[in-house]
Amino acid sequence: MSPHLFSGSTLDAYTSGVWHASALLADRVKAVRQPYSGATVGDLQGQVDAVDLDRPLGDTGAALHEVARLYVDNAVWFHEPTYVAHLNCPVAIPALSAEVLISAINSSVDTWDQSATGTLIERRLIDWTAGRIGFGPGADGVFTSGGTQSNLQGLLLAREEALEGRSREANLARLRIFATTESHFSVSKSAGILGLAADAVVGVATDGTGRMDPDALVAAIEGVRRDGGLPMAVVATTGTTDLGRIDPVDVIGPICESQGIWLHVDAAYGCGLLVSPRRRHLLDGIERADSVTVDFHKSFYQPVSCSAIVVRRGETMRRIAVHADYLNPRTATVPNQVDKSLQTTRRFDALKLWMTLRTMGSEEIGTMFDTVVDRAAEVHAEIARDPDFEALAAPTLSTVLFRYRPDGMTVAECDELMPRLRQRLFYGGEAIVAGTVMGGHYWLKFTLLNPNTTMEHLANVLNLLRLTGRDLLGEKSGAAVMV
């Protein structure tokens, strides 16, 4: 009998291992004062490469000590209030409790006989999410690995709907997806995976704020039909990655209905609005969607991964069902989630959301998301008042685009400096911001998901950027950008 396998005979080893891991983490987090150690790829690569994976340490404590040195001490800490870079959130403690159960029990929610109540809990959470979206009792869905997979599945269902009753061979290359340049890159990636033409994603113009222009959408659809194309789907985004913009789904929905086109709403970021006490109206019209992506591991404060695809008409999920006699036979009288999923073996990530809702409740989640949206508006106003900085546009959600541009700096000089400024800040370790390109120019980005990040924290980050920018202006330019 192996002493390293979880069972009723090894509970002492299990509890000891979990306790030591928790104690190690608590010890390290207690000492954390900044989001990153500042270690470079070169610093860490040699340490990782030096580990001989064919010579085990034989002891969990020794392995934990090694992992602490390699990983924990050089982790990027999303809970730190000066981590304001990407759509990474501090995680809810009830979800971490769920992780302990999930990993040890190791249910696979592809079939009933591998998960039992796990299947029912996941299905109940899909129903709850569908209700928050505004879908009726015929809705359905499944948990996924993340927004990219959810978007892929939504577009797969759209493809199958568009090809129903048509020759696949004759029409696959005609299919077109309508999206803006602000849509997530997974839309284009999905088009390739689905075997669509290289020009299958049709760009739809945005209005002056970065939202999809409904009139431009109608014109794009008409143009595709004129050219012999076959409209497959419209992808509307409720929370674009850079600007946080929310496409007008209340207008786009009726257009899709009248045109007979599948509407997929990517709410990976903006899904926190579903439980917002003050901003739920920003998602008005989302109930018209055929499919919706929801990333609970963003604005619901869940550990990665915890995402879902939810569809308005549950029967559309059957288009991707494949039955195997040994796993999910057609004659099965119990619910098998693999019938609806792109994955087979699948982790019971839904339990994290269940524990969070049963402990905190949805209103607290929504209030936390409201807090970061409020904070983004505050810091944008502060940046706009500061003569050393330039703000791009007022935020809709919790992202703020800006750059350090003191008096006299040209646009070209600013574009050259910003990537170096971001890199220098990252390796300093005290704060982490993101960067992006908008309108052909490089901008820094705050992405706020931590309700514990205060204006004082953000003022400190701005001051770090100011001081670091001044230092860089006094140095020679041209260093290679590594992040």
Coordinates of C-alpha atoms in Angstrom, one line a residue:
M1 CA 0.0 0.0 0.0
S2 CA 1.4 3.4 -1.0
P3 CA 1.7 5.9 1.9
H4 CA 1.3 8.7 -0.6
L5 CA -2.2 7.9 -2.0
F6 CA -5.2 9.5 -0.3
S7 CA -7.3 6.9 1.5
G8 CA -8.8 6.1 4.9
S9 CA -5.5 4.5 5.8
T10 CA -3.4 7.6 5.0
L11 CA -5.4 10.3 6.7
D12 CA -2.6 11.3 9.1
A13 CA -0.3 11.9 6.1
Y14 CA -3.0 13.8 4.3
T15 CA -3.9 16.1 7.2
S16 CA -0.2 16.7 7.9
G17 CA 0.5 17.5 4.2
V18 CA -2.4 19.9 3.9
W19 CA -1.6 21.5 7.3
H20 CA 2.0 22.1 6.4
A21 CA 1.1 23.5 3.0
S22 CA -1.5 25.9 4.6
A23 CA 1.0 26.9 7.3
L24 CA 3.7 27.5 4.7
L25 CA 1.4 29.7 2.6
A26 CA 0.1 31.6 5.6
D27 CA 3.7 32.2 6.8
R28 CA 4.7 33.6 3.3
V29 CA 1.6 35.7 2.8
K30 CA 2.0 37.2 6.2
A31 CA 5.4 38.5 5.1
V32 CA 4.3 39.7 1.6
R33 CA 4.6 43.4 1.2
Q34 CA 4.5 43.7 -2.6
P35 CA 3.0 41.7 -5.5
Y36 CA 6.3 40.3 -6.9
S37 CA 9.8 39.5 -5.9
G38 CA 11.4 41.1 -8.9
A39 CA 13.1 37.9 -10.1
T40 CA 13.8 37.6 -13.8
V41 CA 13.3 34.7 -16.1
G42 CA 17.1 34.2 -16.0
D43 CA 17.0 34.2 -12.2
L44 CA 14.4 31.4 -12.0
Q45 CA 15.1 29.3 -15.1
G46 CA 18.3 27.9 -13.7
Q47 CA 16.7 27.0 -10.4
V48 CA 13.9 25.1 -12.1
D49 CA 16.2 23.3 -14.5
A50 CA 18.5 22.2 -11.7
V51 CA 15.8 20.0 -10.1
D52 CA 16.3 16.3 -11.0
L53 CA 12.7 15.0 -11.4
D54 CA 14.0 11.4 -11.4
R55 CA 15.4 11.8 -7.8
P56 CA 12.4 12.3 -5.5
L57 CA 12.9 13.9 -2.1
G58 CA 10.6 11.2 -0.6
D59 CA 9.2 13.6 2.0
T60 CA 6.3 16.1 1.5
G61 CA 7.9 18.6 3.9
A62 CA 11.1 18.6 1.9
A63 CA 9.2 19.0 -1.4
L64 CA 7.2 21.8 0.1
H65 CA 10.3 23.6 1.1
E66 CA 11.7 23.3 -2.4
V67 CA 8.4 24.5 -3.9
A68 CA 8.4 27.4 -1.5
R69 CA 11.8 28.5 -2.8
L70 CA 11.0 27.9 -6.5
Y71 CA 7.4 29.1 -6.7
V72 CA 5.8 30.6 -3.6
D73 CA 8.6 33.0 -2.9
N74 CA 8.4 34.2 -6.5
A75 CA 4.6 34.1 -7.1
V76 CA 2.7 37.0 -8.4
W77 CA 0.3 37.9 -5.6
F78 CA -3.1 39.0 -6.9
H79 CA -4.3 39.8 -3.4
E80 CA -1.8 42.6 -3.0
P81 CA -3.5 45.9 -3.4
T82 CA -0.8 47.3 -5.8
Y83 CA -1.3 44.4 -8.2
V84 CA -3.5 46.3 -10.7
A85 CA -2.6 44.6 -14.0
H86 CA -4.8 41.9 -15.4
L87 CA -8.3 40.4 -14.8
N88 CA -7.0 38.4 -11.8
C89 CA -8.9 38.7 -8.6
P90 CA -8.2 38.0 -4.9
V91 CA -10.1 34.8 -4.1
A92 CA -13.0 34.1 -1.7
I93 CA -12.0 32.0 1.3
P94 CA -15.1 29.8 1.1
A95 CA -13.9 28.8 -2.4
L96 CA -10.5 27.8 -1.0
S97 CA -12.3 25.6 1.5
A98 CA -14.1 24.0 -1.5
E99 CA -10.7 23.5 -3.2
V100 CA -9.6 21.2 -0.4
L101 CA -12.7 19.0 -0.9
I102 CA -12.5 19.1 -4.7
S103 CA -8.9 18.0 -5.0
A104 CA -9.1 15.2 -2.4
I105 CA -12.4 13.6 -3.4
N106 CA -11.4 14.2 -7.1
S107 CA -14.8 13.9 -8.6
S108 CA -15.1 14.1 -12.4
V109 CA -18.4 15.7 -13.3
D110 CA -18.6 14.2 -16.8
T111 CA -21.0 11.4 -15.7
W112 CA -23.4 10.8 -12.9
D113 CA -21.6 7.7 -11.7
Q114 CA -18.3 9.7 -11.2
S115 CA -19.8 12.6 -9.3
A116 CA -23.4 12.0 -8.1
T117 CA -24.4 15.1 -6.2
G118 CA -21.6 17.0 -7.9
T119 CA -23.6 16.8 -11.1
L120 CA -26.7 18.1 -9.4
I121 CA -24.9 21.0 -7.7
E122 CA -23.4 22.1 -11.1
R123 CA -26.8 21.9 -12.8
R124 CA -28.4 23.9 -10.0
L125 CA -25.7 26.7 -10.4
I126 CA -26.3 26.8 -14.1
D127 CA -30.0 27.3 -13.5
W128 CA -29.2 30.0 -11.0
T129 CA -26.9 31.8 -13.4
A130 CA -29.4 31.5 -16.2
G131 CA -32.0 33.1 -13.9
R132 CA -29.7 36.0 -13.2
I133 CA -29.2 36.4 -16.9
G134 CA -32.9 36.5 -17.5
F135 CA -33.3 33.2 -19.3
G136 CA -36.4 31.1 -18.9
P137 CA -36.7 27.5 -17.5
G138 CA -35.6 26.0 -20.8
A139 CA -32.0 27.3 -20.4
D140 CA -29.0 25.1 -19.9
G141 CA -25.2 25.2 -19.8
V142 CA -22.1 23.7 -18.4
F143 CA -19.0 24.7 -16.5
T144 CA -15.8 25.2 -18.5
S145 CA -12.1 25.9 -18.1
G146 CA -12.5 29.6 -18.9
G147 CA -13.8 32.3 -21.2
T148 CA -11.8 31.0 -24.2
Q149 CA -13.5 27.6 -24.0
S150 CA -16.9 29.1 -23.3
N151 CA -16.6 31.4 -26.4
L152 CA -15.4 28.5 -28.5
Q153 CA -18.4 26.4 -27.4
G154 CA -20.9 29.3 -28.0
L155 CA -19.5 29.7 -31.5
L156 CA -19.5 25.9 -32.1
L157 CA -23.2 25.9 -31.3
A158 CA -23.8 28.9 -33.6
R159 CA -22.0 27.1 -36.4
E160 CA -24.1 24.0 -36.0
E161 CA -27.3 26.1 -35.9
A162 CA -26.3 28.0 -39.1
L163 CA -25.5 24.8 -41.0
E164 CA -28.6 22.9 -40.0
G165 CA -30.3 21.7 -43.2
R166 CA -27.4 22.9 -45.3
S167 CA -24.4 21.2 -46.9
R168 CA -21.5 21.5 -44.5
E169 CA -19.0 21.1 -47.4
A170 CA -20.6 23.8 -49.5
N171 CA -21.3 26.3 -46.7
L172 CA -18.5 26.1 -44.1
A173 CA -16.3 28.6 -45.9
R174 CA -19.3 31.0 -46.3
L175 CA -19.9 31.4 -42.5
R176 CA -19.2 34.8 -41.0
I177 CA -18.9 36.0 -37.4
F178 CA -19.5 39.7 -36.6
A179 CA -17.3 41.2 -33.8
T180 CA -15.5 44.5 -33.1
T181 CA -11.8 45.0 -32.7
E182 CA -12.4 45.2 -29.0
S183 CA -13.7 41.6 -28.9
H184 CA -11.6 39.0 -27.2
F185 CA -8.9 37.4 -29.3
S186 CA -10.5 34.0 -28.6
V187 CA -13.2 34.9 -31.2
S188 CA -10.6 34.7 -34.0
K189 CA -8.9 31.7 -32.4
S190 CA -12.3 29.9 -32.3
A191 CA -13.0 30.7 -35.9
G192 CA -9.8 28.9 -36.9
I193 CA -10.5 25.9 -34.6
L194 CA -14.0 25.6 -36.1
G195 CA -12.5 25.4 -39.6
L196 CA -13.9 28.7 -40.9
A197 CA -12.3 30.8 -43.6
A198 CA -9.4 33.1 -42.8
D199 CA -11.6 36.1 -43.3
A200 CA -14.6 34.6 -41.3
V201 CA -14.5 37.3 -38.6
V202 CA -16.0 40.5 -39.9
G203 CA -15.0 43.7 -38.1
V204 CA -17.9 45.8 -37.0
A205 CA -17.2 49.5 -36.4
T206 CA -17.6 51.0 -32.9
D207 CA -19.1 54.2 -31.8
G208 CA -17.0 57.0 -30.3
T209 CA -16.7 55.2 -27.0
G210 CA -15.6 51.7 -28.2
R211 CA -19.0 50.0 -28.2
M212 CA -20.4 48.1 -31.2
D213 CA -22.3 50.4 -33.5
P214 CA -25.7 48.7 -34.2
D215 CA -26.1 50.6 -37.5
A216 CA -22.6 49.4 -38.6
L217 CA -23.6 45.9 -37.6
V218 CA -26.7 46.0 -39.8
A219 CA -24.6 47.3 -42.7
A220 CA -21.9 44.6 -42.2
I221 CA -24.6 41.8 -42.2
E222 CA -26.1 43.2 -45.4
G223 CA -22.7 43.4 -47.0
V224 CA -21.9 39.8 -46.1
R225 CA -25.2 38.6 -47.6
R226 CA -24.6 40.7 -50.7
D227 CA -21.2 39.0 -51.2
G228 CA -22.7 35.5 -50.8
G229 CA -21.6 35.0 -47.2
L230 CA -23.7 33.2 -44.6
P231 CA -24.0 35.1 -41.2
M232 CA -23.3 32.7 -38.4
A233 CA -23.0 34.7 -35.2
V234 CA -22.7 38.1 -33.7
V235 CA -20.4 38.4 -30.7
A236 CA -21.3 41.2 -28.3
T237 CA -19.0 41.9 -25.4
T238 CA -20.2 43.1 -22.0
G239 CA -16.8 44.2 -20.5
T240 CA -14.1 44.6 -23.1
T241 CA -10.6 43.7 -21.9
D242 CA -9.0 47.1 -22.3
L243 CA -11.8 49.8 -22.1
G244 CA -14.3 47.7 -20.2
R245 CA -17.0 48.8 -22.7
I246 CA -20.4 47.1 -22.8
D247 CA -21.9 46.6 -26.3
P248 CA -25.6 47.6 -26.5
V249 CA -27.1 44.2 -26.3
D250 CA -30.5 45.6 -25.8
V251 CA -30.3 46.9 -29.4
I252 CA -28.1 44.2 -30.9
G253 CA -30.5 41.4 -29.6
P254 CA -33.5 42.5 -31.7
I255 CA -31.2 42.9 -34.8
C256 CA -30.0 39.3 -34.4
E257 CA -33.5 38.1 -33.9
S258 CA -34.9 39.8 -37.0
Q259 CA -31.9 38.6 -39.1
G260 CA -32.0 35.0 -37.7
I261 CA -28.4 35.2 -36.4
W262 CA -27.1 33.6 -33.3
L263 CA -26.1 36.1 -30.6
H264 CA -23.3 35.2 -28.3
V265 CA -22.5 37.5 -25.4
D266 CA -19.0 37.4 -23.9
A267 CA -19.7 38.5 -20.3
A268 CA -16.4 36.9 -19.0
Y269 CA -15.4 40.2 -17.4
G270 CA -18.8 42.0 -16.9
C271 CA -20.6 39.0 -15.4
G272 CA -20.2 40.6 -11.9
L273 CA -22.9 43.0 -13.0
L274 CA -25.4 40.1 -12.8
V275 CA -25.2 40.4 -9.0
S276 CA -24.5 44.1 -8.7
P277 CA -26.8 45.9 -6.4
R278 CA -26.3 49.2 -8.4
R279 CA -25.4 48.4 -12.0
R280 CA -27.4 45.3 -13.1
H281 CA -29.1 47.6 -15.7
L282 CA -25.9 47.8 -17.7
L283 CA -26.6 44.3 -18.8
D284 CA -30.2 45.0 -20.0
G285 CA -30.9 42.9 -23.1
I286 CA -28.5 40.1 -22.2
E287 CA -31.5 37.8 -21.9
R288 CA -31.9 38.0 -25.7
A289 CA -28.6 36.2 -26.2
D290 CA -28.5 32.6 -27.5
S291 CA -25.4 31.9 -25.4
V292 CA -23.5 33.7 -22.7
T293 CA -19.9 33.3 -21.4
V294 CA -19.5 33.9 -17.7
D295 CA -16.1 33.8 -15.9
F296 CA -16.7 33.4 -12.2
H297 CA -12.9 33.4 -11.8
K298 CA -12.9 37.1 -12.7
S299 CA -15.6 39.2 -11.1
F300 CA -17.1 36.5 -8.9
Y301 CA -13.8 36.2 -7.0
Q302 CA -13.3 32.5 -7.6
P303 CA -10.0 30.6 -8.0
V304 CA -9.0 29.7 -11.5
S305 CA -10.7 27.9 -13.1
C306 CA -14.4 28.6 -12.7
S307 CA -16.3 29.5 -15.8
A308 CA -19.5 28.6 -17.7
I309 CA -21.3 28.7 -21.0
V310 CA -25.1 29.3 -20.6
V311 CA -27.6 28.9 -23.4
R312 CA -31.1 30.3 -23.6
R313 CA -32.5 27.2 -25.4
G314 CA -31.2 24.1 -23.7
E315 CA -31.9 21.8 -26.7
T316 CA -29.1 23.6 -28.7
M317 CA -26.6 21.9 -26.4
R318 CA -27.6 18.5 -27.8
R319 CA -26.0 19.4 -31.1
I320 CA -22.5 18.6 -29.7
A321 CA -23.5 15.4 -27.8
V322 CA -21.5 12.3 -28.6
H323 CA -22.4 9.0 -26.8
A324 CA -20.1 6.3 -25.8
D325 CA -21.5 3.0 -24.6
Y326 CA -19.0 2.7 -21.7
L327 CA -19.6 6.2 -20.5
N328 CA -22.8 8.0 -21.5
P329 CA -25.0 5.7 -23.5
R330 CA -28.0 7.1 -25.3
T331 CA -30.3 5.0 -23.1
A332 CA -29.0 6.6 -19.8
T333 CA -31.7 7.7 -17.4
V334 CA -29.4 9.8 -15.2
P335 CA -27.9 13.2 -16.1
N336 CA -24.4 13.0 -17.7
Q337 CA -22.8 16.5 -18.1
V338 CA -20.4 15.1 -20.7
D339 CA -23.3 15.3 -23.1
K340 CA -23.0 19.1 -23.0
S341 CA -19.3 19.6 -22.5
L342 CA -16.3 19.9 -24.8
Q343 CA -14.3 18.2 -22.1
T344 CA -14.6 14.6 -20.8
T345 CA -12.8 14.3 -17.5
R346 CA -13.7 17.6 -15.7
R347 CA -13.0 19.0 -12.3
F348 CA -15.9 19.8 -9.9
D349 CA -15.1 23.6 -10.0
A350 CA -18.7 24.5 -9.5
L351 CA -18.4 23.6 -5.8
K352 CA -16.2 26.7 -5.3
L353 CA -19.1 29.0 -6.4
W354 CA -21.6 27.0 -4.4
M355 CA -19.6 27.4 -1.2
T356 CA -19.1 31.1 -1.9
L357 CA -22.8 31.8 -2.5
R358 CA -23.8 29.7 0.6
T359 CA -21.3 31.6 2.8
M360 CA -21.2 35.2 1.5
G361 CA -24.2 35.5 -0.7
S362 CA -24.4 37.1 -4.1
E363 CA -25.0 40.6 -2.9
E364 CA -21.6 40.8 -1.2
I365 CA -20.0 39.6 -4.5
G366 CA -21.8 42.3 -6.4
T367 CA -21.0 44.9 -3.9
M368 CA -17.3 44.1 -4.2
F369 CA -17.5 44.5 -7.9
D370 CA -19.3 47.8 -7.6
T371 CA -16.5 49.0 -5.3
V372 CA -13.8 48.4 -7.9
V373 CA -15.9 50.1 -10.6
D374 CA -16.3 53.1 -8.3
R375 CA -12.6 53.1 -7.6
A376 CA -11.8 53.1 -11.3
A377 CA -13.8 56.3 -11.8
E378 CA -12.1 57.9 -8.8
V379 CA -8.6 57.1 -10.0
H380 CA -9.4 58.2 -13.6
A381 CA -10.5 61.6 -12.3
E382 CA -7.3 61.8 -10.3
I383 CA -5.1 61.0 -13.3
A384 CA -7.0 63.5 -15.5
R385 CA -6.1 66.2 -13.0
D386 CA -2.4 65.3 -12.8
P387 CA -0.2 67.3 -15.3
D388 CA 2.3 64.4 -15.5
F389 CA -0.3 61.9 -16.8
E390 CA -2.7 61.5 -19.7
A391 CA -5.9 59.6 -19.3
L392 CA -7.5 58.0 -22.4
A393 CA -11.2 57.8 -21.6
A394 CA -13.6 57.6 -18.7
P395 CA -14.0 53.9 -17.6
T396 CA -17.3 51.9 -17.8
L397 CA -16.1 49.2 -15.5
S398 CA -12.9 48.8 -13.6
T399 CA -10.1 49.3 -16.3
V400 CA -8.4 52.7 -16.7
L401 CA -6.0 53.5 -19.6
F402 CA -3.5 56.2 -19.1
R403 CA 0.2 57.0 -19.5
Y404 CA 3.0 59.0 -18.0
R405 CA 3.5 62.0 -20.3
P406 CA 5.0 65.0 -18.6
D407 CA 5.0 68.4 -20.3
G408 CA 7.1 68.5 -23.5
M409 CA 7.1 64.8 -24.2
T410 CA 6.1 63.9 -27.8
V411 CA 3.7 61.1 -28.6
A412 CA 6.5 59.1 -30.2
E413 CA 8.7 59.5 -27.1
C414 CA 5.8 58.4 -24.9
D415 CA 5.1 55.3 -27.0
E416 CA 8.8 54.4 -26.7
L417 CA 8.9 55.0 -22.9
M418 CA 5.7 53.3 -21.8
P419 CA 6.8 49.6 -22.3
R420 CA 10.1 50.3 -20.6
L421 CA 8.3 52.0 -17.7
R422 CA 6.0 49.0 -17.3
Q423 CA 8.9 46.6 -17.4
R424 CA 11.0 48.6 -14.8
L425 CA 8.0 48.7 -12.5
F426 CA 7.4 45.0 -12.8
Y427 CA 10.9 44.0 -11.9
G428 CA 10.9 46.5 -9.1
G429 CA 8.2 44.3 -7.6
E430 CA 6.4 47.1 -5.7
A431 CA 3.5 47.3 -8.1
I432 CA 2.3 45.7 -11.4
V433 CA 0.3 47.4 -14.1
A434 CA -0.7 46.2 -17.5
G435 CA 0.0 47.7 -20.9
T436 CA -1.9 47.7 -24.2
V437 CA -2.1 49.4 -27.6
M438 CA -5.0 51.6 -28.5
G439 CA -5.3 53.7 -31.6
G440 CA -1.7 52.7 -32.5
H441 CA -0.3 54.1 -29.2
Y442 CA 0.9 52.4 -26.1
W443 CA -1.0 52.9 -22.9
L444 CA -0.6 51.7 -19.3
K445 CA -3.6 50.1 -17.8
F446 CA -5.0 49.7 -14.3
T447 CA -7.3 46.7 -14.0
L448 CA -9.1 46.8 -10.7
L449 CA -10.7 43.7 -9.2
N450 CA -9.5 44.0 -5.6
P451 CA -12.0 45.9 -3.4
N452 CA -9.2 46.3 -0.8
T453 CA -7.2 48.5 -3.2
T454 CA -7.7 52.1 -2.0
M455 CA -7.1 55.5 -3.6
E456 CA -4.0 55.7 -1.4
H457 CA -2.6 52.5 -2.9
L458 CA -3.3 53.8 -6.4
A459 CA -1.8 57.2 -5.6
N460 CA 1.4 55.3 -4.5
V461 CA 1.4 53.4 -7.8
L462 CA 1.1 56.6 -9.8
N463 CA 3.9 58.1 -7.8
L464 CA 6.1 55.1 -8.5
L465 CA 5.4 55.4 -12.2
R466 CA 6.2 59.1 -12.0
L467 CA 9.6 58.6 -10.2
T468 CA 10.5 55.6 -12.4
G469 CA 9.6 57.5 -15.5
R470 CA 11.9 60.3 -14.5
D471 CA 14.7 57.9 -13.9
L472 CA 14.2 56.3 -17.3
L473 CA 14.2 59.6 -19.0
G474 CA 17.6 60.2 -17.6
E475 CA 18.9 56.9 -19.0
K476 CA 19.6 55.6 -22.4
S477 CA 16.6 54.2 -24.2
G478 CA 16.4 51.0 -26.2
A479 CA 16.5 48.2 -23.5
A480 CA 14.7 45.0 -24.6
V481 CA 11.2 44.7 -23.3
M482 CA 10.6 41.4 -21.4
V483 CA 7.0 41.6 -20.3

